[in-house]
PDB file of C-alpha atoms in Angstrom:
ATOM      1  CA  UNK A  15     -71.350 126.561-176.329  1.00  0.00           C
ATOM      2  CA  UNK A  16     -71.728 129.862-177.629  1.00  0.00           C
ATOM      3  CA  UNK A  17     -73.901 130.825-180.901  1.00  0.00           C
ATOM      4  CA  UNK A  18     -70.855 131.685-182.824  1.00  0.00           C
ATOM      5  CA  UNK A  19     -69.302 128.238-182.739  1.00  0.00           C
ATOM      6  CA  UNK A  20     -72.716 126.286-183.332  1.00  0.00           C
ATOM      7  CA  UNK A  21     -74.109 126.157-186.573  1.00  0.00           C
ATOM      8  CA  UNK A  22     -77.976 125.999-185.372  1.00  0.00           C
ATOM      9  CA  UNK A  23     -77.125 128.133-182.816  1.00  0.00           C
ATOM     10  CA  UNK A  24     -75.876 130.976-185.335  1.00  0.00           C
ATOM     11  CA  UNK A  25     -78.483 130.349-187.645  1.00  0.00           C
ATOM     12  CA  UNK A  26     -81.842 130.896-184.413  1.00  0.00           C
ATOM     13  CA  UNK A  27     -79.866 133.749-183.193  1.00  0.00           C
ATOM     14  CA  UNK A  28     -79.573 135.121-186.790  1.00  0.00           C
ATOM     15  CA  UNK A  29     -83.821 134.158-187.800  1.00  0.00           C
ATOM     16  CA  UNK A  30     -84.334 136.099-184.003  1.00  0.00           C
ATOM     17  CA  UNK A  31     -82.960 139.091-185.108  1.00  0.00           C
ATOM     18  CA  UNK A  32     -84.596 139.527-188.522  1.00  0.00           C
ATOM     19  CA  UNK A  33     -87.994 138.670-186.851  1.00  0.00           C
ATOM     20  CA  UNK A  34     -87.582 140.500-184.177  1.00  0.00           C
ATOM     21  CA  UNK A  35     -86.140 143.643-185.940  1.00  0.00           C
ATOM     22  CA  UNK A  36     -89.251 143.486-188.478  1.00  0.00           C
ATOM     23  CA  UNK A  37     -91.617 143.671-185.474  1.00  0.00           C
ATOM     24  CA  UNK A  38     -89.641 146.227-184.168  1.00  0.00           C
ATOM     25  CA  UNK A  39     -90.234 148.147-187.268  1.00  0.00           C
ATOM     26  CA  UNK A  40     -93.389 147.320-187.545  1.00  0.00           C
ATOM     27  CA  UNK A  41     -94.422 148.735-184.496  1.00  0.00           C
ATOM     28  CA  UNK A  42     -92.183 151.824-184.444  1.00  0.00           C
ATOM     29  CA  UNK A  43     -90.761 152.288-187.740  1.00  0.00           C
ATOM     30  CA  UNK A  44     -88.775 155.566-186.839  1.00  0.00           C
ATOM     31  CA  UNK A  45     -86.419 153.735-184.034  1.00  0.00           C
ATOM     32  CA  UNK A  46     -85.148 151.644-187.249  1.00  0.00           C
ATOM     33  CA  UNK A  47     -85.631 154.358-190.231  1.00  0.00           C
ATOM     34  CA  UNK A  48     -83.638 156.819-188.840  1.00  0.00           C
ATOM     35  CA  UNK A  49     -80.410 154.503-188.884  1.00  0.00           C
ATOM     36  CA  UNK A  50     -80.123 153.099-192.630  1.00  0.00           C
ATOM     37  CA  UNK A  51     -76.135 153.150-192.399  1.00  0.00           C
ATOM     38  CA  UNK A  52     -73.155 152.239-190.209  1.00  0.00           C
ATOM     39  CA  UNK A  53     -73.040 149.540-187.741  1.00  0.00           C
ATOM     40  CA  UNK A  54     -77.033 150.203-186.791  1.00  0.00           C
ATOM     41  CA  UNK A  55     -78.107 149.884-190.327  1.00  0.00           C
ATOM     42  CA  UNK A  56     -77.731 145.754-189.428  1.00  0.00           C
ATOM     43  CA  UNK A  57     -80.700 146.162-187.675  1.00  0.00           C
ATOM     44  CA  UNK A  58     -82.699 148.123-190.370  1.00  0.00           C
ATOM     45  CA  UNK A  59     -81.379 145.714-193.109  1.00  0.00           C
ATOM     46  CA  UNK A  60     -82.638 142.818-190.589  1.00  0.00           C
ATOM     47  CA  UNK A  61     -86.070 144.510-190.740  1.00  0.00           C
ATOM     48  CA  UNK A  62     -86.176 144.697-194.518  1.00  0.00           C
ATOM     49  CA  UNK A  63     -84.958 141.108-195.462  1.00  0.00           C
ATOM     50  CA  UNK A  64     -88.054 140.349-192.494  1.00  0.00           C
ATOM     51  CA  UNK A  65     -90.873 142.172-194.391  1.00  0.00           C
ATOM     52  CA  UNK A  66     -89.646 141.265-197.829  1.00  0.00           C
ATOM     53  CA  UNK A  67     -89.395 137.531-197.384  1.00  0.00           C
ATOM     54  CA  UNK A  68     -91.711 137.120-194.502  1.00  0.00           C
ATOM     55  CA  UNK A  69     -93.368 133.916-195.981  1.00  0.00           C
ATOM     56  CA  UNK A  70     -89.245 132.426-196.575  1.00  0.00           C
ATOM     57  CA  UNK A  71     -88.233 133.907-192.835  1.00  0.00           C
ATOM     58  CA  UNK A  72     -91.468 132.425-191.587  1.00  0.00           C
ATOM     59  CA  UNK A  73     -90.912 128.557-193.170  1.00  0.00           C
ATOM     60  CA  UNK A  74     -87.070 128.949-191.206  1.00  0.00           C
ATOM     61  CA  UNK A  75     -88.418 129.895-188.241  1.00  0.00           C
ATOM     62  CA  UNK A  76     -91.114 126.514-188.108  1.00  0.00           C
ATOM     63  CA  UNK A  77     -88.358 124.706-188.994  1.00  0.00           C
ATOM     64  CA  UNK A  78     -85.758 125.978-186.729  1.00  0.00           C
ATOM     65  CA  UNK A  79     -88.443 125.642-183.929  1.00  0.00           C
ATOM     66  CA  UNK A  80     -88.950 121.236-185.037  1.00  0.00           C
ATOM     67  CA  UNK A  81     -85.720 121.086-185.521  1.00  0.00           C
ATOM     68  CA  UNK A  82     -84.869 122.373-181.428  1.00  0.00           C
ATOM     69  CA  UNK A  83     -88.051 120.796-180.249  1.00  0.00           C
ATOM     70  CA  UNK A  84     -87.564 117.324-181.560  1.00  0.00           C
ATOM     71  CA  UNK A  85     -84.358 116.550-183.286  1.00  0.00           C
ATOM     72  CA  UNK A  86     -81.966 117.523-180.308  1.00  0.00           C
TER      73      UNK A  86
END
């Protein structure tokens, strides 16, 4: 199925983007700084909710990863 139609599926392809977007930024911040509006701004915003709740994204992302690993 695709991600849009699956709940969990939507949900690990949406925890993916924040962390990867946050390391992303982390590693060049200019490739996301530079792009704070329009449709590319997603990605900057996705960086921001990353570093800002990075203990909150982190917890999901343990979760997520039980949840695929042992409950499907």
């Amino acid at each position: 199925q695709s991600a849009i139609f699956n709940f969990q599926s939507l949900l690990t392809v949406i925890l993916l983007l924040i962390c990867t977007c946050a390391y992303i930024r982390a590693l060049a911040p200019s490739l996301l700084d530079k792009n704070k509006t329009g449709l590319l701004g997603i990605f900057w915003k996705c960086a921001r909710i990353g570093e800002r709740k990075s203990p909150w994204v982190a917890c999901c992302c343990v979760i997520m990863a039980f949840s695929i690993l042992f409950l499907q």
